[in-house]
Amino acid sequence: MEVGPVAHGGFCVARHEGRVVFVRHALPGERVRVRVTEGRPSDRFLRADAVEVLTASPDRVVPPCPYAGPGRCGGCDWQHATPAAQRALKGAVLAEQLRRLAGLDLEPVVEAVPGAGDGSGWRTRVRFAVDPAGRAGFRRHRSHDVEPVDACLIAAPAVNASGVLTAAWPPGAEVAVTVPAAGTGDVVVSPAADQRVLESVDGREFSVPADGFWQVHPAAASVLTAAVAEALAPRPGETMLDLYAGSGLFAGMLAPAVAPGSVVAVESDAAAVAAARDNLADVPGARVVEAGVDAAVLAEVGPADLVVLDPPRTGAGREVVDGVAALAPRRIAYVACDPAALARDLAYFAERGYVLAGLQAFDLFPHTHHLEAVATLEPAEAQGT
């Protein structure tokens, strides 16, 4: 079949006898032979793997990892494309979601970040599955089956050197490995809840739960805090809310810019809250609230001049968007890892009078379909619209 455009999720869209086929391991414009992996004759769509390339895209390369390809490890989506082509594909997905869900006609550019030019060696937090023989590896795409590996191309070198991939583990177990993304400390294997690693971001240190949330690319924390600072343009004396604050990254990095103002970090995970309180102990006017982010909490901790929100992959949702807009902030920085959730929430913000004033996107997950974006929102009247 002829392969059509890229779609959200690490595949391209093709058609066979009028039916949509979601094809992995292909690139737009290619002619490929596929093997159907999911679907019945009565289904509206099928899933398939490209198992033979008849006409290749000029962007195609040989996957650098021996475990990538049809039926193999499901962790990487785009190893068969050049790094530049991967970023272009991600930009196309982001543009399509913004157009379809938010009515925004943009051509976002997904930027490369510091790191290996071939997209290797960046993932500092890795969770391995264990097969029935006790070997660690990764699950195959949309499967519980485990692909044992000797090394992971995108894992940080210290992860591969940790011994996890040569050890014998209980069948069916999961093994987590954490190394500091840009800091110091030991490699943590199968961390307990009370273990932490020390991260360093532009000279400021953060103590972070080893099994908690932290950006996995070594450049991510610095790149994203710079983008958020640019989006918010903080002023001395302002009040800032850091929603879904985790261990306090944005609150800690941006607090000096609003001093002698205040920063309120809101986070629901108890271990992250404890870490955030430690990390912000030396920040005058900083406060950490242990709570889920909802309209009631926002009304309690507001008002605010500035808001940064870094929600989970599912996005903020209408209730949170309404609650943030009700605080009437001067600027909002929305950090998103899912283009569809971001686009949906931008449409909700538009209903509440907040429009997109800027957008940056970063390739913080090379070889996968994931990206990170920072959207700047401000009241429509600030743009004269």
mmCIF file of C-alpha atoms in Angstrom:
data_model
loop_
_atom_site.group_PDB
_atom_site.id
_atom_site.type_symbol
_atom_site.label_atom_id
_atom_site.label_comp_id
_atom_site.label_asym_id
_atom_site.label_seq_id
_atom_site.Cartn_x
_atom_site.Cartn_y
_atom_site.Cartn_z
ATOM 1 C CA MET A 1 0.000 0.000 0.000
ATOM 2 C CA GLU A 2 0.889 3.668 -0.356
ATOM 3 C CA VAL A 3 1.644 5.297 2.982
ATOM 4 C CA GLY A 4 -0.135 8.546 3.783
ATOM 5 C CA PRO A 5 0.467 11.228 6.419
ATOM 6 C CA VAL A 6 1.856 10.797 9.901
ATOM 7 C CA ALA A 7 -0.626 10.565 12.773
ATOM 8 C CA HIS A 8 -0.436 10.972 16.535
ATOM 9 C CA GLY A 9 0.931 7.832 18.174
ATOM 10 C CA GLY A 10 3.968 6.813 16.118
ATOM 11 C CA PHE A 11 2.345 5.538 12.937
ATOM 12 C CA CYS A 12 1.229 6.685 9.515
ATOM 13 C CA VAL A 13 -2.207 6.460 7.934
ATOM 14 C CA ALA A 14 -2.881 4.410 4.834
ATOM 15 C CA ARG A 15 -6.001 2.988 3.192
ATOM 16 C CA HIS A 16 -6.818 -0.425 1.843
ATOM 17 C CA GLU A 17 -10.078 -1.054 0.024
ATOM 18 C CA GLY A 18 -11.581 2.030 1.667
ATOM 19 C CA ARG A 19 -10.540 1.102 5.187
ATOM 20 C CA VAL A 20 -8.033 3.027 7.310
ATOM 21 C CA VAL A 21 -4.844 1.191 8.227
ATOM 22 C CA PHE A 22 -2.522 2.544 10.935
ATOM 23 C CA VAL A 23 0.951 1.504 9.818
ATOM 24 C CA ARG A 24 4.043 1.429 12.013
ATOM 25 C CA HIS A 25 7.639 1.295 10.752
ATOM 26 C CA ALA A 26 6.728 3.271 7.619
ATOM 27 C CA LEU A 27 7.194 6.874 6.501
ATOM 28 C CA PRO A 28 4.883 9.173 4.522
ATOM 29 C CA GLY A 29 5.092 8.645 0.773
ATOM 30 C CA GLU A 30 6.531 5.155 0.922
ATOM 31 C CA ARG A 31 5.178 2.105 -0.813
ATOM 32 C CA VAL A 32 5.320 -0.848 1.551
ATOM 33 C CA ARG A 33 4.087 -4.341 2.093
ATOM 34 C CA VAL A 34 2.355 -4.686 5.456
ATOM 35 C CA ARG A 35 1.331 -7.411 7.835
ATOM 36 C CA VAL A 36 -1.907 -6.795 9.725
ATOM 37 C CA THR A 37 -1.304 -7.044 13.484
ATOM 38 C CA GLU A 38 -4.782 -6.152 14.780
ATOM 39 C CA GLY A 39 -8.252 -6.066 13.292
ATOM 40 C CA ARG A 40 -11.085 -8.181 11.952
ATOM 41 C CA PRO A 41 -12.900 -7.979 8.629
ATOM 42 C CA SER A 42 -15.760 -6.070 10.282
ATOM 43 C CA ASP A 43 -13.553 -3.452 12.021
ATOM 44 C CA ARG A 44 -13.470 0.167 10.847
ATOM 45 C CA PHE A 45 -9.677 0.239 10.902
ATOM 46 C CA LEU A 46 -6.698 -2.068 11.063
ATOM 47 C CA ARG A 47 -3.256 -1.887 12.642
ATOM 48 C CA ALA A 48 -0.292 -3.125 10.673
ATOM 49 C CA ASP A 49 3.508 -3.249 10.490
ATOM 50 C CA ALA A 50 5.468 -2.391 7.368
ATOM 51 C CA VAL A 51 7.493 -5.573 6.835
ATOM 52 C CA GLU A 52 8.929 -4.762 3.396
ATOM 53 C CA VAL A 53 9.767 -1.378 1.886
ATOM 54 C CA LEU A 54 9.186 -1.322 -1.868
ATOM 55 C CA THR A 55 9.764 2.414 -2.386
ATOM 56 C CA ALA A 56 11.692 4.103 0.404
ATOM 57 C CA SER A 57 11.452 7.669 1.649
ATOM 58 C CA PRO A 58 14.661 9.707 1.334
ATOM 59 C CA ASP A 59 14.360 10.175 5.105
ATOM 60 C CA ARG A 60 14.637 6.438 5.792
ATOM 61 C CA VAL A 61 17.685 5.015 7.582
ATOM 62 C CA VAL A 62 18.580 1.620 8.981
ATOM 63 C CA PRO A 63 17.382 1.567 12.624
ATOM 64 C CA PRO A 64 20.481 1.888 14.831
ATOM 65 C CA CYS A 65 19.101 -0.486 17.481
ATOM 66 C CA PRO A 66 18.970 -4.237 16.695
ATOM 67 C CA TYR A 67 15.791 -4.587 18.757
ATOM 68 C CA ALA A 68 13.786 -2.049 16.746
ATOM 69 C CA GLY A 69 11.401 -3.148 14.021
ATOM 70 C CA PRO A 70 8.187 -5.081 13.417
ATOM 71 C CA GLY A 71 7.333 -7.398 16.278
ATOM 72 C CA ARG A 72 10.277 -6.271 18.384
ATOM 73 C CA CYS A 73 10.709 -3.717 21.204
ATOM 74 C CA GLY A 74 7.824 -1.242 21.356
ATOM 75 C CA GLY A 75 9.721 1.612 22.999
ATOM 76 C CA CYS A 76 10.857 3.544 19.917
ATOM 77 C CA ASP A 77 8.654 4.612 17.017
ATOM 78 C CA TRP A 78 10.911 6.440 14.544
ATOM 79 C CA GLN A 79 14.347 4.807 14.542
ATOM 80 C CA HIS A 80 13.915 4.233 10.809
ATOM 81 C CA ALA A 81 13.922 8.005 10.153
ATOM 82 C CA THR A 82 16.723 10.565 10.360
ATOM 83 C CA PRO A 83 16.697 12.775 13.484
ATOM 84 C CA ALA A 84 15.669 15.788 11.385
ATOM 85 C CA ALA A 85 12.837 13.807 9.794
ATOM 86 C CA GLN A 86 11.668 12.647 13.236
ATOM 87 C CA ARG A 87 11.370 16.254 14.375
ATOM 88 C CA ALA A 88 9.487 17.170 11.207
ATOM 89 C CA LEU A 89 7.049 14.299 11.801
ATOM 90 C CA LYS A 90 6.439 15.428 15.363
ATOM 91 C CA GLY A 91 5.894 18.987 14.193
ATOM 92 C CA ALA A 92 3.349 17.759 11.655
ATOM 93 C CA VAL A 93 1.468 15.857 14.377
ATOM 94 C CA LEU A 94 1.433 18.909 16.649
ATOM 95 C CA ALA A 95 0.183 21.098 13.788
ATOM 96 C CA GLU A 96 -2.585 18.630 12.918
ATOM 97 C CA GLN A 97 -3.821 18.396 16.519
ATOM 98 C CA LEU A 98 -3.799 22.186 16.932
ATOM 99 C CA ARG A 99 -5.752 22.603 13.717
ATOM 100 C CA ARG A 100 -8.269 19.846 14.416
ATOM 101 C CA LEU A 101 -8.934 20.449 18.122
ATOM 102 C CA ALA A 102 -8.117 24.121 18.656
ATOM 103 C CA GLY A 103 -8.762 25.672 15.244
ATOM 104 C CA LEU A 104 -5.191 27.033 15.122
ATOM 105 C CA ASP A 105 -3.398 27.094 11.784
ATOM 106 C CA LEU A 106 0.268 26.954 12.798
ATOM 107 C CA GLU A 107 3.465 25.307 11.580
ATOM 108 C CA PRO A 108 5.337 24.599 14.815
ATOM 109 C CA VAL A 109 9.004 23.675 14.649
ATOM 110 C CA VAL A 110 10.204 20.941 16.992
ATOM 111 C CA GLU A 111 13.650 21.988 18.142
ATOM 112 C CA ALA A 112 16.628 19.739 18.800
ATOM 113 C CA VAL A 113 18.108 19.970 22.296
ATOM 114 C CA PRO A 114 21.672 19.459 23.568
ATOM 115 C CA GLY A 115 22.691 15.819 23.548
ATOM 116 C CA ALA A 116 23.920 13.138 21.182
ATOM 117 C CA GLY A 117 23.128 14.051 17.594
ATOM 118 C CA ASP A 118 22.036 10.504 16.850
ATOM 119 C CA GLY A 119 19.369 10.620 19.574
ATOM 120 C CA SER A 120 21.011 8.021 21.799
ATOM 121 C CA GLY A 121 21.865 7.852 25.489
ATOM 122 C CA TRP A 122 19.326 10.295 26.932
ATOM 123 C CA ARG A 123 16.803 8.337 29.002
ATOM 124 C CA THR A 124 17.793 8.516 32.669
ATOM 125 C CA ARG A 125 14.733 6.774 34.127
ATOM 126 C CA VAL A 126 13.955 3.389 32.640
ATOM 127 C CA ARG A 127 11.487 0.699 33.687
ATOM 128 C CA PHE A 128 12.268 -2.801 32.476
ATOM 129 C CA ALA A 129 9.918 -5.768 32.266
ATOM 130 C CA VAL A 130 11.110 -9.317 32.973
ATOM 131 C CA ASP A 131 10.318 -12.291 30.741
ATOM 132 C CA PRO A 132 9.497 -15.851 31.941
ATOM 133 C CA ALA A 133 13.213 -16.737 31.817
ATOM 134 C CA GLY A 134 14.136 -13.909 34.196
ATOM 135 C CA ARG A 135 15.688 -11.628 31.539
ATOM 136 C CA ALA A 136 15.077 -7.887 31.583
ATOM 137 C CA GLY A 137 13.791 -6.129 28.493
ATOM 138 C CA PHE A 138 10.891 -4.120 27.101
ATOM 139 C CA ARG A 139 7.357 -4.982 26.112
ATOM 140 C CA ARG A 140 6.584 -5.310 22.451
ATOM 141 C CA HIS A 141 4.194 -2.828 20.912
ATOM 142 C CA ARG A 142 0.640 -3.281 22.262
ATOM 143 C CA SER A 143 1.687 -6.565 23.873
ATOM 144 C CA HIS A 144 2.556 -8.050 27.258
ATOM 145 C CA ASP A 145 5.332 -10.099 25.649
ATOM 146 C CA VAL A 146 8.843 -9.036 26.652
ATOM 147 C CA GLU A 147 11.710 -8.451 24.226
ATOM 148 C CA PRO A 148 14.939 -9.172 26.171
ATOM 149 C CA VAL A 149 17.745 -6.730 25.358
ATOM 150 C CA ASP A 150 21.477 -6.536 25.987
ATOM 151 C CA ALA A 151 21.465 -2.724 25.879
ATOM 152 C CA CYS A 152 19.031 0.094 25.184
ATOM 153 C CA LEU A 153 20.019 2.658 22.551
ATOM 154 C CA ILE A 154 18.166 5.561 24.166
ATOM 155 C CA ALA A 155 19.051 4.729 27.783
ATOM 156 C CA ALA A 156 21.727 6.753 29.548
ATOM 157 C CA PRO A 157 25.068 4.905 29.606
ATOM 158 C CA ALA A 158 24.850 4.442 33.381
ATOM 159 C CA VAL A 159 21.531 2.616 32.960
ATOM 160 C CA ASN A 160 23.051 0.086 30.582
ATOM 161 C CA ALA A 161 26.078 -0.265 32.891
ATOM 162 C CA SER A 162 23.934 -0.827 35.996
ATOM 163 C CA GLY A 163 23.950 -4.627 35.690
ATOM 164 C CA VAL A 164 20.185 -4.825 35.324
ATOM 165 C CA LEU A 165 20.399 -6.337 31.850
ATOM 166 C CA THR A 166 22.781 -9.123 32.867
ATOM 167 C CA ALA A 167 21.121 -10.078 36.158
ATOM 168 C CA ALA A 168 18.466 -12.747 36.657
ATOM 169 C CA TRP A 169 15.144 -11.437 37.960
ATOM 170 C CA PRO A 170 11.899 -13.016 39.146
ATOM 171 C CA PRO A 171 9.753 -13.778 36.082
ATOM 172 C CA GLY A 172 7.069 -11.166 35.558
ATOM 173 C CA ALA A 173 8.776 -8.559 37.738
ATOM 174 C CA GLU A 174 9.444 -4.943 36.832
ATOM 175 C CA VAL A 175 12.795 -3.304 37.487
ATOM 176 C CA ALA A 176 13.233 0.467 37.585
ATOM 177 C CA VAL A 177 16.608 2.131 37.087
ATOM 178 C CA THR A 178 17.183 5.805 37.886
ATOM 179 C CA VAL A 179 20.311 7.852 37.328
ATOM 180 C CA PRO A 180 20.602 11.608 37.897
ATOM 181 C CA ALA A 181 19.654 13.395 34.686
ATOM 182 C CA ALA A 182 22.084 16.259 35.214
ATOM 183 C CA GLY A 183 23.350 15.866 38.734
ATOM 184 C CA THR A 184 25.326 13.575 40.984
ATOM 185 C CA GLY A 185 24.652 10.419 42.928
ATOM 186 C CA ASP A 186 24.428 6.690 42.598
ATOM 187 C CA VAL A 187 22.389 4.644 40.177
ATOM 188 C CA VAL A 188 19.214 3.496 41.922
ATOM 189 C CA VAL A 189 17.787 0.101 40.955
ATOM 190 C CA SER A 190 14.223 -0.831 41.924
ATOM 191 C CA PRO A 191 13.990 2.250 44.148
ATOM 192 C CA ALA A 192 12.092 2.355 47.393
ATOM 193 C CA ALA A 193 9.786 5.285 47.979
ATOM 194 C CA ASP A 194 12.207 7.031 50.368
ATOM 195 C CA GLN A 195 15.194 7.077 48.006
ATOM 196 C CA ARG A 196 16.150 10.265 46.211
ATOM 197 C CA VAL A 197 18.601 11.421 43.582
ATOM 198 C CA LEU A 198 20.194 14.844 43.405
ATOM 199 C CA GLU A 199 19.525 16.822 40.227
ATOM 200 C CA SER A 200 21.294 20.028 39.173
ATOM 201 C CA VAL A 201 19.627 22.654 36.983
ATOM 202 C CA ASP A 202 21.705 25.675 35.993
ATOM 203 C CA GLY A 203 23.501 25.682 39.329
ATOM 204 C CA ARG A 204 20.491 24.978 41.559
ATOM 205 C CA GLU A 205 20.124 21.545 43.140
ATOM 206 C CA PHE A 206 16.900 19.590 43.563
ATOM 207 C CA SER A 207 16.408 16.472 45.664
ATOM 208 C CA VAL A 208 13.983 14.256 43.741
ATOM 209 C CA PRO A 209 12.311 10.916 44.611
ATOM 210 C CA ALA A 210 14.006 8.215 42.575
ATOM 211 C CA ASP A 211 10.644 6.735 41.599
ATOM 212 C CA GLY A 212 8.892 10.094 41.211
ATOM 213 C CA PHE A 213 8.468 12.403 38.251
ATOM 214 C CA TRP A 214 11.438 14.201 36.761
ATOM 215 C CA GLN A 215 12.167 14.946 33.129
ATOM 216 C CA VAL A 216 14.206 12.052 31.745
ATOM 217 C CA HIS A 217 16.338 13.912 29.192
ATOM 218 C CA PRO A 218 19.446 15.526 30.753
ATOM 219 C CA ALA A 219 18.762 18.821 28.954
ATOM 220 C CA ALA A 220 15.026 18.907 29.670
ATOM 221 C CA ALA A 221 14.882 20.720 33.006
ATOM 222 C CA SER A 222 17.116 23.551 31.805
ATOM 223 C CA VAL A 223 15.434 23.845 28.392
ATOM 224 C CA LEU A 224 11.918 23.870 29.822
ATOM 225 C CA THR A 225 12.599 26.305 32.654
ATOM 226 C CA ALA A 226 14.148 28.715 30.141
ATOM 227 C CA ALA A 227 11.083 28.376 27.904
ATOM 228 C CA VAL A 228 8.689 28.891 30.812
ATOM 229 C CA ALA A 229 10.620 31.954 31.969
ATOM 230 C CA GLU A 230 10.410 33.383 28.453
ATOM 231 C CA ALA A 231 6.685 32.605 28.289
ATOM 232 C CA LEU A 232 5.819 34.205 31.630
ATOM 233 C CA ALA A 233 8.227 37.185 31.537
ATOM 234 C CA PRO A 234 8.028 37.377 35.370
ATOM 235 C CA ARG A 235 8.330 40.714 37.170
ATOM 236 C CA PRO A 236 9.519 41.489 40.705
ATOM 237 C CA GLY A 237 6.675 41.468 43.214
ATOM 238 C CA GLU A 238 4.359 39.183 41.251
ATOM 239 C CA THR A 239 2.645 36.044 42.545
ATOM 240 C CA MET A 240 3.171 32.799 40.656
ATOM 241 C CA LEU A 241 1.338 29.473 40.870
ATOM 242 C CA ASP A 242 3.224 26.302 39.959
ATOM 243 C CA LEU A 243 0.541 23.665 39.305
ATOM 244 C CA TYR A 244 1.365 19.936 39.170
ATOM 245 C CA ALA A 245 4.615 21.134 40.701
ATOM 246 C CA GLY A 246 6.330 17.807 41.298
ATOM 247 C CA SER A 247 9.518 18.408 43.279
ATOM 248 C CA GLY A 248 9.338 22.156 42.732
ATOM 249 C CA LEU A 249 11.374 22.647 39.558
ATOM 250 C CA PHE A 250 9.589 25.677 38.091
ATOM 251 C CA ALA A 251 8.863 27.238 41.487
ATOM 252 C CA GLY A 252 12.500 26.968 42.492
ATOM 253 C CA MET A 253 13.920 28.224 39.216
ATOM 254 C CA LEU A 254 11.544 31.162 38.712
ATOM 255 C CA ALA A 255 11.191 32.352 42.317
ATOM 256 C CA PRO A 256 14.168 34.764 42.099
ATOM 257 C CA ALA A 257 12.519 36.542 39.155
ATOM 258 C CA VAL A 258 9.350 37.400 41.130
ATOM 259 C CA ALA A 259 11.064 38.234 44.419
ATOM 260 C CA PRO A 260 9.954 39.916 46.638
ATOM 261 C CA GLY A 261 6.730 38.355 45.380
ATOM 262 C CA SER A 262 5.595 34.833 46.212
ATOM 263 C CA VAL A 263 5.437 31.362 44.683
ATOM 264 C CA VAL A 264 2.821 28.716 45.529
ATOM 265 C CA ALA A 265 3.481 25.156 44.364
ATOM 266 C CA VAL A 266 0.550 22.710 44.220
ATOM 267 C CA GLU A 267 1.218 18.970 44.077
ATOM 268 C CA SER A 268 -0.765 15.885 45.155
ATOM 269 C CA ASP A 269 1.961 13.222 45.474
ATOM 270 C CA ALA A 270 3.160 13.059 49.076
ATOM 271 C CA ALA A 271 6.759 12.107 48.259
ATOM 272 C CA ALA A 272 7.034 14.914 45.694
ATOM 273 C CA VAL A 273 5.515 17.383 48.175
ATOM 274 C CA ALA A 274 8.112 16.443 50.797
ATOM 275 C CA ALA A 275 10.875 16.910 48.226
ATOM 276 C CA ALA A 276 9.450 20.236 47.043
ATOM 277 C CA ARG A 277 9.344 21.550 50.607
ATOM 278 C CA ASP A 278 12.999 20.639 51.038
ATOM 279 C CA ASN A 279 13.917 22.138 47.668
ATOM 280 C CA LEU A 280 12.091 25.416 48.351
ATOM 281 C CA ALA A 281 13.095 25.781 52.003
ATOM 282 C CA ASP A 282 15.588 28.506 51.118
ATOM 283 C CA VAL A 283 13.168 30.425 48.879
ATOM 284 C CA PRO A 284 11.546 33.407 50.623
ATOM 285 C CA GLY A 285 7.804 33.590 50.007
ATOM 286 C CA ALA A 286 7.563 30.005 48.689
ATOM 287 C CA ARG A 287 4.760 27.717 49.842
ATOM 288 C CA VAL A 288 3.933 24.114 48.917
ATOM 289 C CA VAL A 289 0.315 22.947 49.033
ATOM 290 C CA GLU A 290 -0.369 19.206 49.095
ATOM 291 C CA ALA A 291 -3.540 18.871 47.049
ATOM 292 C CA GLY A 292 -4.880 17.827 43.711
ATOM 293 C CA VAL A 293 -5.305 20.590 41.175
ATOM 294 C CA ASP A 294 -8.998 21.435 40.900
ATOM 295 C CA ALA A 295 -11.213 24.502 40.830
ATOM 296 C CA ALA A 296 -11.673 24.608 44.624
ATOM 297 C CA VAL A 297 -7.949 24.449 45.319
ATOM 298 C CA LEU A 298 -7.252 27.105 42.700
ATOM 299 C CA ALA A 299 -9.797 29.442 44.255
ATOM 300 C CA GLU A 300 -8.151 28.889 47.641
ATOM 301 C CA VAL A 301 -4.531 29.486 46.561
ATOM 302 C CA GLY A 302 -5.247 32.309 44.096
ATOM 303 C CA PRO A 303 -5.252 34.972 42.815
ATOM 304 C CA ALA A 304 -2.055 34.943 40.762
ATOM 305 C CA ASP A 305 -0.272 37.109 38.248
ATOM 306 C CA LEU A 306 1.415 34.140 36.603
ATOM 307 C CA VAL A 307 0.540 30.454 36.301
ATOM 308 C CA VAL A 308 2.672 27.573 35.080
ATOM 309 C CA LEU A 309 1.004 24.197 34.722
ATOM 310 C CA ASP A 310 2.695 20.938 33.810
ATOM 311 C CA PRO A 311 -0.142 18.386 33.902
ATOM 312 C CA PRO A 312 0.127 14.646 33.252
ATOM 313 C CA ARG A 313 -0.256 13.265 29.737
ATOM 314 C CA THR A 314 -4.057 13.489 29.943
ATOM 315 C CA GLY A 315 -3.800 17.281 30.216
ATOM 316 C CA ALA A 316 -5.441 19.748 32.576
ATOM 317 C CA GLY A 317 -9.072 19.413 31.452
ATOM 318 C CA ARG A 318 -11.953 21.847 31.428
ATOM 319 C CA GLU A 319 -12.405 22.214 35.206
ATOM 320 C CA VAL A 320 -8.771 23.154 35.785
ATOM 321 C CA VAL A 321 -8.734 25.458 32.754
ATOM 322 C CA ASP A 322 -11.832 27.232 34.064
ATOM 323 C CA GLY A 323 -10.253 27.520 37.517
ATOM 324 C CA VAL A 324 -7.015 28.947 36.164
ATOM 325 C CA ALA A 325 -8.825 31.453 33.946
ATOM 326 C CA ALA A 326 -10.944 32.567 36.904
ATOM 327 C CA LEU A 327 -7.754 33.725 38.639
ATOM 328 C CA ALA A 328 -7.211 36.209 35.794
ATOM 329 C CA PRO A 329 -3.437 35.738 35.501
ATOM 330 C CA ARG A 330 -1.419 38.053 33.279
ATOM 331 C CA ARG A 331 0.376 35.133 31.624
ATOM 332 C CA ILE A 332 0.042 31.340 31.609
ATOM 333 C CA ALA A 333 2.740 28.858 30.636
ATOM 334 C CA TYR A 334 1.337 25.424 29.765
ATOM 335 C CA VAL A 335 3.945 22.646 29.610
ATOM 336 C CA ALA A 336 2.577 19.689 27.647
ATOM 337 C CA CYS A 337 3.821 16.268 26.610
ATOM 338 C CA ASP A 338 0.749 15.298 24.581
ATOM 339 C CA PRO A 339 -0.242 17.337 21.496
ATOM 340 C CA ALA A 340 -3.884 16.252 21.588
ATOM 341 C CA ALA A 341 -4.391 17.132 25.260
ATOM 342 C CA LEU A 342 -2.638 20.461 24.731
ATOM 343 C CA ALA A 343 -4.788 21.362 21.719
ATOM 344 C CA ARG A 344 -7.993 20.433 23.533
ATOM 345 C CA ASP A 345 -7.056 22.563 26.542
ATOM 346 C CA LEU A 346 -6.050 25.508 24.346
ATOM 347 C CA ALA A 347 -9.571 25.411 22.929
ATOM 348 C CA TYR A 348 -10.968 25.475 26.489
ATOM 349 C CA PHE A 349 -8.753 28.450 27.341
ATOM 350 C CA ALA A 350 -9.968 30.261 24.225
ATOM 351 C CA GLU A 351 -13.544 29.860 25.465
ATOM 352 C CA ARG A 352 -12.450 31.639 28.659
ATOM 353 C CA GLY A 353 -10.766 34.515 26.829
ATOM 354 C CA TYR A 354 -7.152 33.303 26.842
ATOM 355 C CA VAL A 355 -5.407 33.036 23.491
ATOM 356 C CA LEU A 356 -2.167 31.463 22.346
ATOM 357 C CA ALA A 357 0.615 34.055 22.335
ATOM 358 C CA GLY A 358 3.567 31.743 21.697
ATOM 359 C CA LEU A 359 4.529 28.107 21.270
ATOM 360 C CA GLN A 360 7.827 26.264 21.533
ATOM 361 C CA ALA A 361 8.297 22.539 21.000
ATOM 362 C CA PHE A 362 11.307 20.393 21.855
ATOM 363 C CA ASP A 363 12.511 16.938 20.861
ATOM 364 C CA LEU A 364 13.162 15.684 24.378
ATOM 365 C CA PHE A 365 12.341 12.071 23.451
ATOM 366 C CA PRO A 366 14.362 11.209 20.321
ATOM 367 C CA HIS A 367 13.382 8.059 18.405
ATOM 368 C CA THR A 368 9.922 8.050 20.031
ATOM 369 C CA HIS A 369 6.765 9.869 18.933
ATOM 370 C CA HIS A 370 6.746 12.007 22.084
ATOM 371 C CA LEU A 371 7.621 15.679 22.343
ATOM 372 C CA GLU A 372 7.401 18.465 24.894
ATOM 373 C CA ALA A 373 5.803 21.840 24.211
ATOM 374 C CA VAL A 374 5.477 25.119 26.103
ATOM 375 C CA ALA A 375 2.470 27.240 25.170
ATOM 376 C CA THR A 376 2.147 30.876 26.235
ATOM 377 C CA LEU A 377 -1.373 32.168 26.915
ATOM 378 C CA GLU A 378 -2.575 35.644 27.704
ATOM 379 C CA PRO A 379 -5.918 37.456 27.811
ATOM 380 C CA ALA A 380 -7.269 38.234 24.374
ATOM 381 C CA GLU A 381 -7.481 41.928 25.204
ATOM 382 C CA ALA A 382 -3.708 41.968 25.751
ATOM 383 C CA GLN A 383 -3.357 41.228 22.032
ATOM 384 C CA GLY A 384 -6.045 43.690 21.052
ATOM 385 C CA THR A 385 -8.383 40.916 19.876
#
